[in-house]
Short mmCIF file of N, CA and C in Angstrom, two decimals:
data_model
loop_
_atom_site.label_atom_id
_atom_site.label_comp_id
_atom_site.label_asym_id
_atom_site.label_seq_id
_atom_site.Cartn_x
_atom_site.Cartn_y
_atom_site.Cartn_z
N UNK W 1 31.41 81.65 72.72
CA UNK W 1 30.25 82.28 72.14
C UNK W 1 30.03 83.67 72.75
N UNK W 2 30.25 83.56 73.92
CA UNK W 2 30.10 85.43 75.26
C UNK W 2 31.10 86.41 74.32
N UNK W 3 32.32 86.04 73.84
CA UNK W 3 33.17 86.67 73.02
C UNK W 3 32.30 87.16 72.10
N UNK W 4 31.82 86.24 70.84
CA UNK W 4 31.62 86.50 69.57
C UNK W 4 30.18 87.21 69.87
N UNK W 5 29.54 87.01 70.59
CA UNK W 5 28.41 87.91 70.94
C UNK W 5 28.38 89.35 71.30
N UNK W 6 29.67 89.21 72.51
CA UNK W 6 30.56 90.95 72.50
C UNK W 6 30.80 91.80 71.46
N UNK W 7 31.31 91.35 70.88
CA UNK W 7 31.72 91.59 69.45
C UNK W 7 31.21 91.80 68.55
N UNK W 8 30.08 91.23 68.54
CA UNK W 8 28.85 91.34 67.42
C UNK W 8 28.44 92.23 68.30
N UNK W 9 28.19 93.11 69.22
CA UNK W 9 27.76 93.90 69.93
C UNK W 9 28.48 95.03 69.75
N UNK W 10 29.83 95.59 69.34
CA UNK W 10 30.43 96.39 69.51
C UNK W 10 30.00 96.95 68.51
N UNK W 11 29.25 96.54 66.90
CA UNK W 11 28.67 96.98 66.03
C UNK W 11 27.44 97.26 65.94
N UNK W 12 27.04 96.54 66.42
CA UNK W 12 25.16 97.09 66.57
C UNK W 12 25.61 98.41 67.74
N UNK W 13 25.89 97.88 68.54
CA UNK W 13 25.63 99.50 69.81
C UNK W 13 25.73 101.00 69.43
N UNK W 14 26.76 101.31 68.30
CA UNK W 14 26.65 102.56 67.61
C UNK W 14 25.75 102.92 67.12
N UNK W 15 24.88 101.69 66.39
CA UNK W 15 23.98 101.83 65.49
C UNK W 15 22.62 102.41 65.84
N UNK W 16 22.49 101.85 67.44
CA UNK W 16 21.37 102.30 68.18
C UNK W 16 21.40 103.86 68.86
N UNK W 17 22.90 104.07 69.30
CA UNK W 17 23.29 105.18 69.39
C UNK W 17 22.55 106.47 68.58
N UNK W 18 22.65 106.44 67.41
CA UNK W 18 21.75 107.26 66.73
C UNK W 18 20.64 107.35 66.85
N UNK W 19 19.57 106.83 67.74
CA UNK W 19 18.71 107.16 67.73
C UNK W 19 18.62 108.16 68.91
N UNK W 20 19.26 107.95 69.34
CA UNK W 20 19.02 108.99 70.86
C UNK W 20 19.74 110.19 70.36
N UNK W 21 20.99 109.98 69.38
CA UNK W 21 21.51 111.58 68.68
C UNK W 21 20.71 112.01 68.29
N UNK W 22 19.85 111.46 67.04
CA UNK W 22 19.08 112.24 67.00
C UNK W 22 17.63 112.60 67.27
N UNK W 23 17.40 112.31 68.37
CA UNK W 23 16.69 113.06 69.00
C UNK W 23 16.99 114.07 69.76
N UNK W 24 18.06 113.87 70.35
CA UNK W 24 18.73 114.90 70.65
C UNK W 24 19.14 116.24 70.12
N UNK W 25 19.39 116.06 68.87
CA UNK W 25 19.93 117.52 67.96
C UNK W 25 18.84 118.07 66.79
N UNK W 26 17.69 117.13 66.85
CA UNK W 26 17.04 117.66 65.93
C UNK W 26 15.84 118.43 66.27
N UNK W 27 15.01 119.15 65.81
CA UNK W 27 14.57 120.38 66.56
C UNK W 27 13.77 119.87 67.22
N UNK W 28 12.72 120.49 68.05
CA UNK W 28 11.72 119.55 68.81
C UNK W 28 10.29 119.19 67.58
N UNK W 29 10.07 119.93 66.57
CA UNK W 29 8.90 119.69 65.97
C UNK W 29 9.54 118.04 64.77
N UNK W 30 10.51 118.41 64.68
CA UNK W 30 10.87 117.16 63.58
C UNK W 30 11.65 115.83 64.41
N UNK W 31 11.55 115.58 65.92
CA UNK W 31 11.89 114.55 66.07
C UNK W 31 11.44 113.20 65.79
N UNK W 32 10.33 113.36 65.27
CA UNK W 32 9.84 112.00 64.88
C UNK W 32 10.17 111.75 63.78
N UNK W 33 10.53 112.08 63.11
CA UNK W 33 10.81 112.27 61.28
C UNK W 33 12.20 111.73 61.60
N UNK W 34 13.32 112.19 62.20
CA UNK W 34 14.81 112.21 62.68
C UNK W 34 14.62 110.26 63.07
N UNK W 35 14.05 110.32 64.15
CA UNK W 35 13.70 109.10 64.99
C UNK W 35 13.46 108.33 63.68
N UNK W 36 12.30 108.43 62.55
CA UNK W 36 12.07 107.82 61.34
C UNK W 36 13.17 107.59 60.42
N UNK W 37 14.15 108.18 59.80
CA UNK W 37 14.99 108.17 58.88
C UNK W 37 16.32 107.31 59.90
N UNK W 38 16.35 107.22 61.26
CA UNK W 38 17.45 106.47 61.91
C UNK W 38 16.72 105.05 61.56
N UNK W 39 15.54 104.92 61.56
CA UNK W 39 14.79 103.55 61.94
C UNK W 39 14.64 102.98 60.52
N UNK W 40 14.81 103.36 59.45
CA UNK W 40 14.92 103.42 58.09
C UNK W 40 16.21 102.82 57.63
N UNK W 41 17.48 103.81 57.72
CA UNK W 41 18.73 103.25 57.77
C UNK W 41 18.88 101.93 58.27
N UNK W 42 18.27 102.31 59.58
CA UNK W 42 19.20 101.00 60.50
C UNK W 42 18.04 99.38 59.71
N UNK W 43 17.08 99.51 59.47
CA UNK W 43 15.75 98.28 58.83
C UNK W 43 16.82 97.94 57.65
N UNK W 44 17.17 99.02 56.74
CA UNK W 44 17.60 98.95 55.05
C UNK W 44 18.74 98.33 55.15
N UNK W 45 19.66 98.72 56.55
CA UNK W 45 21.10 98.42 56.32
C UNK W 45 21.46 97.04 56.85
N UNK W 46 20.53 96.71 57.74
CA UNK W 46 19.42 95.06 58.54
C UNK W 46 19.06 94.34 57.37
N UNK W 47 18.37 94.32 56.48
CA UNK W 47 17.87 93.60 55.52
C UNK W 47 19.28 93.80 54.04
N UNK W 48 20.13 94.44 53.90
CA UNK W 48 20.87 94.34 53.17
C UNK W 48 22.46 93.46 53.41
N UNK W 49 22.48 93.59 54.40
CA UNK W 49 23.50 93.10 55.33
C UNK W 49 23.17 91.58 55.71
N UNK W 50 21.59 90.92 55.93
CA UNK W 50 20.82 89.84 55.94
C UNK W 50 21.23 89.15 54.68
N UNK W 51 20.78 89.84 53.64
CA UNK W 51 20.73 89.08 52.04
C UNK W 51 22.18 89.12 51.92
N UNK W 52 23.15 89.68 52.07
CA UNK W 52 24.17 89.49 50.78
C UNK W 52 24.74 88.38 52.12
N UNK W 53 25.01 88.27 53.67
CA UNK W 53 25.47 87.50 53.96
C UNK W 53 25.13 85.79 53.52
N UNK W 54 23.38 86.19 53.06
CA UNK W 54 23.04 84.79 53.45
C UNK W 54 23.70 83.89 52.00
N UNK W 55 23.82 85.11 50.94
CA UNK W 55 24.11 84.65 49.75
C UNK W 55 25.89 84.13 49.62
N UNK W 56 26.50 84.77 50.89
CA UNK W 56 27.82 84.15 51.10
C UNK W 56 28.44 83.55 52.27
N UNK W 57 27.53 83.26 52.69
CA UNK W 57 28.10 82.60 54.08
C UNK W 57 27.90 80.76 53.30
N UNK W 58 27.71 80.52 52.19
CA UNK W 58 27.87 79.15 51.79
C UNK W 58 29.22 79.22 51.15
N UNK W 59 30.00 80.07 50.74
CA UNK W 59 31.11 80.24 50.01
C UNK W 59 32.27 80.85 51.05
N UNK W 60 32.01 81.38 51.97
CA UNK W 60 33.10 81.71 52.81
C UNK W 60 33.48 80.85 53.73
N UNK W 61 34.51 80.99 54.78
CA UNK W 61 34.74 80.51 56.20
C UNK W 61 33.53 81.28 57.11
N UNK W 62 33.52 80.79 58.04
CA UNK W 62 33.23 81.17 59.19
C UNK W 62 33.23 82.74 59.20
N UNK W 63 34.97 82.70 59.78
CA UNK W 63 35.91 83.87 60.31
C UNK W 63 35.72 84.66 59.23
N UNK W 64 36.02 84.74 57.74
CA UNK W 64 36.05 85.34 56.63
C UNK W 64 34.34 86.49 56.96
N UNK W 65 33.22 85.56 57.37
CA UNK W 65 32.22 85.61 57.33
C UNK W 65 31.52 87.21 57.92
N UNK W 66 32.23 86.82 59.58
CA UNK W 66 32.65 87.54 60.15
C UNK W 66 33.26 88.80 60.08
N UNK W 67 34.94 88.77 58.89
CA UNK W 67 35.08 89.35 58.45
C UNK W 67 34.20 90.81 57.84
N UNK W 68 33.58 89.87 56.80
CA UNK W 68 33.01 90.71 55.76
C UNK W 68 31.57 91.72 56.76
N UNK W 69 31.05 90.88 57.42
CA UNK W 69 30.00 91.01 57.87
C UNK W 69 30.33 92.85 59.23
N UNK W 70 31.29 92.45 59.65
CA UNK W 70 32.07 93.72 60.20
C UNK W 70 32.53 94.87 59.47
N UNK W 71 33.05 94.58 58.46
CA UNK W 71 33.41 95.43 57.52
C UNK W 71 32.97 96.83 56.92
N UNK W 72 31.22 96.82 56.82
CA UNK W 72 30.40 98.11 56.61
C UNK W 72 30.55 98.97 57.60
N UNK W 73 30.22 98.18 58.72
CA UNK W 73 30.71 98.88 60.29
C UNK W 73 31.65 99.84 60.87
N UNK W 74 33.08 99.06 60.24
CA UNK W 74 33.96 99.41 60.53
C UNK W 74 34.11 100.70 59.63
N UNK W 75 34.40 100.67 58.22
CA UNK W 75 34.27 101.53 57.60
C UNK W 75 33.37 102.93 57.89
N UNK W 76 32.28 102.65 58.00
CA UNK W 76 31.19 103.75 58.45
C UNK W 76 31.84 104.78 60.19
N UNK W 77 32.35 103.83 60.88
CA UNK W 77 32.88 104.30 61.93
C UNK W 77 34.37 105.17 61.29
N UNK W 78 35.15 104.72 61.09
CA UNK W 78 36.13 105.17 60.41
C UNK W 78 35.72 106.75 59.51
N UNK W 79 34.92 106.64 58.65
CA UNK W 79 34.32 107.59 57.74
C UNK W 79 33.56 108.62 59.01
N UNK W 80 33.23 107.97 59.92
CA UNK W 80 32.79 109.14 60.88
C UNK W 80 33.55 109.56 61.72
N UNK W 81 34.45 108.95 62.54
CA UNK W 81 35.45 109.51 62.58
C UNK W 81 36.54 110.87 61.60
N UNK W 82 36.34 110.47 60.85
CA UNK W 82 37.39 111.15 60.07
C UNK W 82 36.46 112.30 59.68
N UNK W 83 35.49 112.56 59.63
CA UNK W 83 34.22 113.66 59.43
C UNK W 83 34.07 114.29 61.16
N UNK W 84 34.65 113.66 61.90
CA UNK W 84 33.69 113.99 63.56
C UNK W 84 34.04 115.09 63.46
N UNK W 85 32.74 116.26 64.20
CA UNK W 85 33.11 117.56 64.30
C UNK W 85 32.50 117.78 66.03
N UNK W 86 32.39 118.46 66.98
CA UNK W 86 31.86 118.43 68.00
C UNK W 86 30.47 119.28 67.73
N UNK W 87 29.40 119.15 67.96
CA UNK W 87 28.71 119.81 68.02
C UNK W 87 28.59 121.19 67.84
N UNK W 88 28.26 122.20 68.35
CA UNK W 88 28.22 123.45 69.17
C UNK W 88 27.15 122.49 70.50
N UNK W 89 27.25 123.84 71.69
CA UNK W 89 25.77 123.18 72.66
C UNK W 89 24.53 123.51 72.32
N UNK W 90 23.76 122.92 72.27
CA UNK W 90 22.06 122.59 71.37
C UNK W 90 21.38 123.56 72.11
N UNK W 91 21.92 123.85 73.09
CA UNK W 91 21.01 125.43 74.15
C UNK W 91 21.37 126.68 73.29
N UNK W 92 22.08 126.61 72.81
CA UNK W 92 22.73 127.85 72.01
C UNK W 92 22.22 127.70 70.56
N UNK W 93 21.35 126.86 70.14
CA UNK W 93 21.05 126.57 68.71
C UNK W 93 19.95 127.49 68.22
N UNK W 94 19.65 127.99 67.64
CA UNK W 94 18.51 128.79 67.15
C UNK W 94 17.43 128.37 67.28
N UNK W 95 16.17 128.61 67.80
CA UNK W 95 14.68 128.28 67.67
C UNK W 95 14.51 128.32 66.30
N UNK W 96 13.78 127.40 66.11
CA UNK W 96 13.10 127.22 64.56
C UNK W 96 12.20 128.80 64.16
N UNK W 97 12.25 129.23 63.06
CA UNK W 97 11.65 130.53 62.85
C UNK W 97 10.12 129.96 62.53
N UNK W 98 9.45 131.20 63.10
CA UNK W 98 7.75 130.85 62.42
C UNK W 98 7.42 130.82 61.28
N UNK W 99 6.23 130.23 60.84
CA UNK W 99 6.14 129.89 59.00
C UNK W 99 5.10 130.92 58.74
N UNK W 100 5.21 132.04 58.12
CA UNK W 100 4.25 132.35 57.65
C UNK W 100 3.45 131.92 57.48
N UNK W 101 1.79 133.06 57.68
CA UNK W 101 0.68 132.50 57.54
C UNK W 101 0.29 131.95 56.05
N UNK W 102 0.77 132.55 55.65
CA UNK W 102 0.47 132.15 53.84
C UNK W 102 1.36 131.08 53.14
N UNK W 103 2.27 130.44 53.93
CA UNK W 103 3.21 129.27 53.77
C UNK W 103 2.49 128.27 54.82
N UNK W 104 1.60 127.94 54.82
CA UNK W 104 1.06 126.95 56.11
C UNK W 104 0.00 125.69 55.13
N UNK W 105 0.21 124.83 55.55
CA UNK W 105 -0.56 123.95 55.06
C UNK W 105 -2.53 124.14 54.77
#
């Protein structure tokens, strides 16, 4: 079970990862919004990933289960990978410009 728990861990841990990216790269006035749309994904992709397993884990194996259940994961890692770009350093990033007074809420 310490295995399959590892393991089931090697997929969630990225997932949480993003939240600290982005807070990290996103400007200082919109980190909560950033922090919001990670916490969004990760709820939507939690409750979608919930339903379709529960609707096939009576028709699969176990392992198959497993399978499938890894699968978004893997892919998404893969797809980011193959997109990874390095940053630039975030000290070097531009300050957000001021909003005009006549563009202001």
């Amino acid at each position: 079970m310490s295995v399959l728990v590892g393991v089931a861990g090697l997929f969630v841990a990225p997932a949480l990862t993003a939240y600290m990216l982005a807070d990290k790269v996103a400007a200082p006035d919109s980190k909560t919004q950033a922090g919001a749309w990670v916490n969004a994904a990760f709820n939507t992709g939690n409750a979608v990933g919930s339903a379709s397993m529960g609707l096939l884990v009576g028709q699969l194996t176990l392992a198959a289960s497993f399978a499938v259940g890894a699968l978004p994961s893997l892919l998404g890692a893969l797809a980011g990978m193959r997109k990874a770009r390095r940053p630039a350093d975030l000290s070097e990033r531009e300050a957000p410009r001021e909003v005009p007074a006549d563009c202001r809420p």
